[in-house]
């Protein structure tokens, strides 16, 4: 699948509900920051230098594929995409919002299954990302590690024996690794324990963010937990620490859900039922309301209170209801009100209603 | 059907959606106040005097039936009913809340089809009521007039040649007639014209009240409009004036609905869709929310935006969701929270969901 196809298809492998601990862990992401040793960091690059970087990466992925690299990779310069298509890549979590700035200098590589993506000339020359459904941090790291080794056969990375990989921002120096999990924590929110639990996470040197990364608010009870420190630990240590903390959060969330079912069953059933009733019958729906209701529905599916909606559809809808996808579906730029109508229609249709 | 059956069956003839102008006019009611000329007014009656009045009425309805009176009538003393059963008669609009005070002195006559009821020893010795679906004020008056004539063959009414029928409260002296229509006016509420329209109604000497009569708030966009003046006009004049004003309100309401469909179609469809989604899927529902959603749904049925729910079911549900019916259904006294659960369950079941 080419990137042009990617932006037409709301589905990504990471949205599948088949991953481990999928009742709580939506997805796992590992990314490493890499820079080429003979070029200035991206914010200092001229436009033609930036093109050269993209060209080098194109060569490297060609060599990697020829050498039996694991996946079919497609590179596209962001300037070749429409604004809506670029935004869709953000909404699918395949690139960061930052890559959209000065997009003429930027490029992206995406694997056919959308598991691997490489942002070119974001904050660093390369940011290799692997995104998998459920709790699969080890698997994601293994994929990135393999890809990194393949690319290193062609590219000369900026690397310091003492410091490790050199990066544009000092917070990434060392491993250049950021591992994160996207967690669905409606139970902890409902029993008012979310602040406690996420507070302890922060004390362990991990960071909690909203759905679309740094600086965004948590919505739909979705929280992104990632490592803060990139130096002084091996990649395996970082990954294992995050897996361990994630395991504890998963247990707390499950305990909260069980307590809710035991003590406030009618309230939970009511919440889930109302979400289903509104999603399948409303005709105008804001993004905020849709995310909130889809979160309630996801909780209901995970508690087996509702069995007619596949969990992966809910994750897909969380992405499809965002503005760029709706504009793509409408086939033209539309007002905020028209988007709310298209959003409600899309949700009803996807859920089998007219 | 005996009165004991009446309190077990939520349906009444007046709830049927087949009456004229049923899209706006839920029901028409005519009642006359009558007193016996040799007894003090009810608030001055001893308990045994009160029993005598009930006895006289029992004789009179027996004679009326023997003389070919139009309907099979059943008399019951309120003390023979349980508190819940008495409350259900109020919720079905067959008796007034006032009849429940000092209920040991009170009795009620209800016709098999529940179209006719006679309250005994409420504010007056007799209050004859006829309640029909849709706009049928003339028909209701004809029924009451016929019944009144039949009873007068046995009972000696307090009547003054100059003043007309004498009543406990001076506001009823003369014809003793109160005619009213129950109107569903969601369109006028939504276009913010309800105050204007009902304001002009007041200027015409008519009174606007809520769903359960004097002193109650309008809920579910239901308004009761009735004549204020009982003297100096014939019964026919009073009825015709109310029919004429009702016709104007009906036209205004229909115009408001058409304007809404023309100018805010998505909003109306959204409102109706959400009401349907919540009514069929919520698990906990307050009386206030249920009435509001049923009103939205009734609007949707009348605008043909939704066709799976018969309009008479909506009117029936408006009555069934009230506290006494829910206690009756639960088979025991239950908490407010349990009522909200039983209410939601009842609505789902009646609407064909589980």
Tab-separated table of C-alpha atoms in Angstrom, chain B residues 30 70-71 115-116 128-132 137-150:
chain	number	residue	atom	x	y	z
B	30	UNK	CA	-64.927	18.737	30.286
B	70	UNK	CA	-74.672	5.473	28.080
B	71	UNK	CA	-71.950	3.691	30.036
B	115	UNK	CA	-63.965	8.233	29.560
B	116	UNK	CA	-66.323	9.308	32.366
B	128	UNK	CA	-68.501	14.968	36.494
B	129	UNK	CA	-65.578	14.594	34.081
B	130	UNK	CA	-65.347	13.403	30.504
B	131	UNK	CA	-61.857	12.873	29.049
B	132	UNK	CA	-61.370	12.114	25.345
B	137	UNK	CA	-64.552	19.231	23.459
B	138	UNK	CA	-68.033	19.186	21.914
B	139	UNK	CA	-68.223	15.417	22.223
B	140	UNK	CA	-67.002	15.589	25.823
B	141	UNK	CA	-69.580	18.240	26.668
B	142	UNK	CA	-72.360	16.219	25.050
B	143	UNK	CA	-71.430	13.191	27.167
B	144	UNK	CA	-71.337	15.224	30.357
B	145	UNK	CA	-74.588	16.972	29.519
B	146	UNK	CA	-76.317	13.642	28.964
B	147	UNK	CA	-74.920	12.146	32.166
B	148	UNK	CA	-75.830	15.290	34.095
B	149	UNK	CA	-79.427	15.077	32.865
B	150	UNK	CA	-79.631	11.403	33.828
